[in-house]
Amino acid sequence: GLEQLRSEFDRAQEQRIADAMQDVKNRVKTAVEKLSNQLRIEPDGTKGKIHDSTVESCLELCDAIEGLNLTRDPDIEQLRRELKNTVQYTDAKELRKDELVRTQTKKELDHLLSKFSLV
C-alpha cells in the first residue's frame, strides 16, 4: 500500500542523490586526470601540452561543487577545498614556464586522486 510506495520513493530519491554525488566525483576525477596528464614530463623530457581551458575547468568545477554537493558530503567539500588550493594560485602560463610549480602541482593532483579514491 501507501507505506511501500513511500519507501520505494525514498529509496529512489536516495539513489538519485547517491548518483548525483558520484557524478560530482566523476567530474572532478575527469578534470583532475586531464590536468595531471597535461602536466606530465616524459622520461625523455617531453612535456604534456597544458591548456588554459583545463586549468580553468578545474577552477570552475570548484565553484560548481558547492552547489552540487546536495548531501553536504564532507569528503566532497574537502576534495573541493584541496583542489581549489592546488589550482587557484597558478595558471597555465606559469605551469608551462616553471617546472617546479608544474611537478609540484601534478604531485598534488595525483595525491588528490588517490586520497579520495578517484583512481
mmCIF file of C-alpha atoms in Angstrom:
data_model
loop_
_atom_site.group_PDB
_atom_site.id
_atom_site.type_symbol
_atom_site.label_atom_id
_atom_site.label_comp_id
_atom_site.label_asym_id
_atom_site.label_seq_id
_atom_site.Cartn_x
_atom_site.Cartn_y
_atom_site.Cartn_z
ATOM 1 C CA GLY A 1 0.000 0.000 0.000
ATOM 2 C CA LEU A 2 0.968 3.555 0.729
ATOM 3 C CA GLU A 3 3.861 2.636 3.058
ATOM 4 C CA GLN A 4 5.508 0.524 0.393
ATOM 5 C CA LEU A 5 5.095 3.292 -2.166
ATOM 6 C CA ARG A 6 6.621 5.759 0.238
ATOM 7 C CA SER A 7 9.637 3.568 0.966
ATOM 8 C CA GLU A 8 10.162 2.879 -2.757
ATOM 9 C CA PHE A 9 10.026 6.612 -3.383
ATOM 10 C CA ASP A 10 12.530 7.256 -0.576
ATOM 11 C CA ARG A 11 14.839 4.580 -1.942
ATOM 12 C CA ALA A 12 14.630 6.037 -5.441
ATOM 13 C CA GLN A 13 15.299 9.514 -4.028
ATOM 14 C CA GLU A 14 18.330 8.296 -2.073
ATOM 15 C CA GLN A 15 19.620 6.515 -5.156
ATOM 16 C CA ARG A 16 19.277 9.703 -7.235
ATOM 17 C CA ILE A 17 21.199 11.676 -4.629
ATOM 18 C CA ALA A 18 23.897 8.991 -4.399
ATOM 19 C CA ASP A 19 24.159 9.024 -8.212
ATOM 20 C CA ALA A 20 24.436 12.818 -8.213
ATOM 21 C CA MET A 21 27.242 12.680 -5.635
ATOM 22 C CA GLN A 22 29.033 10.014 -7.663
ATOM 23 C CA ASP A 23 28.626 12.222 -10.722
ATOM 24 C CA VAL A 24 30.354 15.097 -8.888
ATOM 25 C CA LYS A 25 33.266 12.801 -8.036
ATOM 26 C CA ASN A 26 33.444 11.549 -11.622
ATOM 27 C CA ARG A 27 33.544 15.107 -12.957
ATOM 28 C CA VAL A 28 36.350 16.020 -10.569
ATOM 29 C CA LYS A 29 38.219 12.837 -11.496
ATOM 30 C CA THR A 30 37.948 13.599 -15.215
ATOM 31 C CA ALA A 31 39.092 17.214 -14.804
ATOM 32 C CA VAL A 32 41.952 16.378 -12.434
ATOM 33 C CA GLU A 33 43.194 13.447 -14.535
ATOM 34 C CA LYS A 34 43.148 15.620 -17.642
ATOM 35 C CA LEU A 35 45.193 18.370 -15.989
ATOM 36 C CA SER A 36 47.559 15.875 -14.353
ATOM 37 C CA ASN A 37 48.151 14.259 -17.732
ATOM 38 C CA GLN A 38 48.933 17.627 -19.314
ATOM 39 C CA LEU A 39 51.422 18.362 -16.530
ATOM 40 C CA ARG A 40 53.383 15.159 -17.153
ATOM 41 C CA ILE A 41 57.018 15.202 -18.145
ATOM 42 C CA GLU A 42 58.084 12.084 -20.021
ATOM 43 C CA PRO A 43 61.401 10.346 -19.198
ATOM 44 C CA ASP A 44 62.850 11.852 -22.388
ATOM 45 C CA GLY A 45 61.930 15.349 -21.215
ATOM 46 C CA THR A 46 58.884 15.749 -23.465
ATOM 47 C CA LYS A 47 56.191 17.721 -21.690
ATOM 48 C CA GLY A 48 52.447 17.418 -21.986
ATOM 49 C CA LYS A 49 50.730 20.423 -23.564
ATOM 50 C CA ILE A 50 48.929 22.465 -20.915
ATOM 51 C CA HIS A 51 45.700 24.154 -21.996
ATOM 52 C CA ASP A 52 44.281 27.243 -20.274
ATOM 53 C CA SER A 53 40.815 25.703 -20.526
ATOM 54 C CA THR A 54 41.876 22.644 -18.500
ATOM 55 C CA VAL A 55 43.128 24.753 -15.604
ATOM 56 C CA GLU A 56 40.024 26.956 -15.840
ATOM 57 C CA SER A 57 37.656 24.000 -15.857
ATOM 58 C CA CYS A 58 39.227 22.735 -12.607
ATOM 59 C CA LEU A 59 38.624 26.137 -11.030
ATOM 60 C CA GLU A 60 35.078 26.377 -12.383
ATOM 61 C CA LEU A 61 34.395 22.926 -11.031
ATOM 62 C CA CYS A 62 35.493 24.076 -7.565
ATOM 63 C CA ASP A 63 32.805 26.761 -7.684
ATOM 64 C CA ALA A 64 30.187 24.403 -9.095
ATOM 65 C CA ILE A 65 30.795 21.682 -6.496
ATOM 66 C CA GLU A 66 29.406 23.850 -3.709
ATOM 67 C CA GLY A 67 26.003 23.895 -5.370
ATOM 68 C CA LEU A 68 26.216 20.258 -6.453
ATOM 69 C CA ASN A 69 27.075 18.891 -3.008
ATOM 70 C CA LEU A 70 23.456 18.107 -2.140
ATOM 71 C CA THR A 71 24.238 15.991 0.905
ATOM 72 C CA ARG A 72 26.928 18.349 2.219
ATOM 73 C CA ASP A 73 29.248 15.365 1.944
ATOM 74 C CA PRO A 74 32.371 16.336 3.943
ATOM 75 C CA ASP A 75 34.603 14.279 1.620
ATOM 76 C CA ILE A 76 33.386 16.201 -1.406
ATOM 77 C CA GLU A 77 33.803 19.506 0.423
ATOM 78 C CA GLN A 78 37.339 18.509 1.431
ATOM 79 C CA LEU A 79 38.077 17.467 -2.149
ATOM 80 C CA ARG A 80 36.776 20.828 -3.385
ATOM 81 C CA ARG A 81 38.926 22.766 -0.916
ATOM 82 C CA GLU A 82 42.084 20.820 -1.697
ATOM 83 C CA LEU A 83 41.561 21.042 -5.447
ATOM 84 C CA LYS A 84 40.972 24.777 -5.145
ATOM 85 C CA ASN A 85 44.119 25.196 -3.043
ATOM 86 C CA THR A 86 46.075 23.303 -5.672
ATOM 87 C CA VAL A 87 44.922 25.246 -8.729
ATOM 88 C CA GLN A 88 43.750 28.688 -7.638
ATOM 89 C CA TYR A 89 47.166 30.351 -7.356
ATOM 90 C CA THR A 90 48.534 29.215 -10.670
ATOM 91 C CA ASP A 91 47.652 29.409 -14.329
ATOM 92 C CA ALA A 92 48.574 27.553 -17.489
ATOM 93 C CA LYS A 93 51.281 30.074 -18.374
ATOM 94 C CA GLU A 94 53.076 29.629 -15.057
ATOM 95 C CA LEU A 95 52.672 25.842 -15.227
ATOM 96 C CA ARG A 96 54.278 25.843 -18.682
ATOM 97 C CA LYS A 97 57.140 28.089 -17.610
ATOM 98 C CA ASP A 98 58.001 26.870 -14.113
ATOM 99 C CA GLU A 99 58.977 23.205 -13.952
ATOM 100 C CA LEU A 100 58.947 23.163 -10.148
ATOM 101 C CA VAL A 101 55.374 24.507 -9.973
ATOM 102 C CA ARG A 102 54.443 22.045 -12.696
ATOM 103 C CA THR A 103 55.798 18.959 -10.930
ATOM 104 C CA GLN A 104 54.503 20.079 -7.523
ATOM 105 C CA THR A 105 51.012 20.711 -8.915
ATOM 106 C CA LYS A 106 50.988 17.336 -10.653
ATOM 107 C CA LYS A 107 52.073 15.620 -7.438
ATOM 108 C CA GLU A 108 49.257 17.316 -5.502
ATOM 109 C CA LEU A 109 46.664 16.425 -8.145
ATOM 110 C CA ASP A 110 47.782 12.783 -8.206
ATOM 111 C CA HIS A 111 47.684 12.721 -4.412
ATOM 112 C CA LEU A 112 44.098 14.046 -4.506
ATOM 113 C CA LEU A 113 43.082 11.292 -6.915
ATOM 114 C CA SER A 114 44.416 8.538 -4.669
ATOM 115 C CA LYS A 115 43.354 10.146 -1.366
ATOM 116 C CA PHE A 116 39.751 10.410 -2.483
ATOM 117 C CA SER A 117 39.842 7.039 -4.269
ATOM 118 C CA LEU A 118 39.230 8.604 -7.668
ATOM 119 C CA VAL A 119 41.681 6.325 -9.443
#
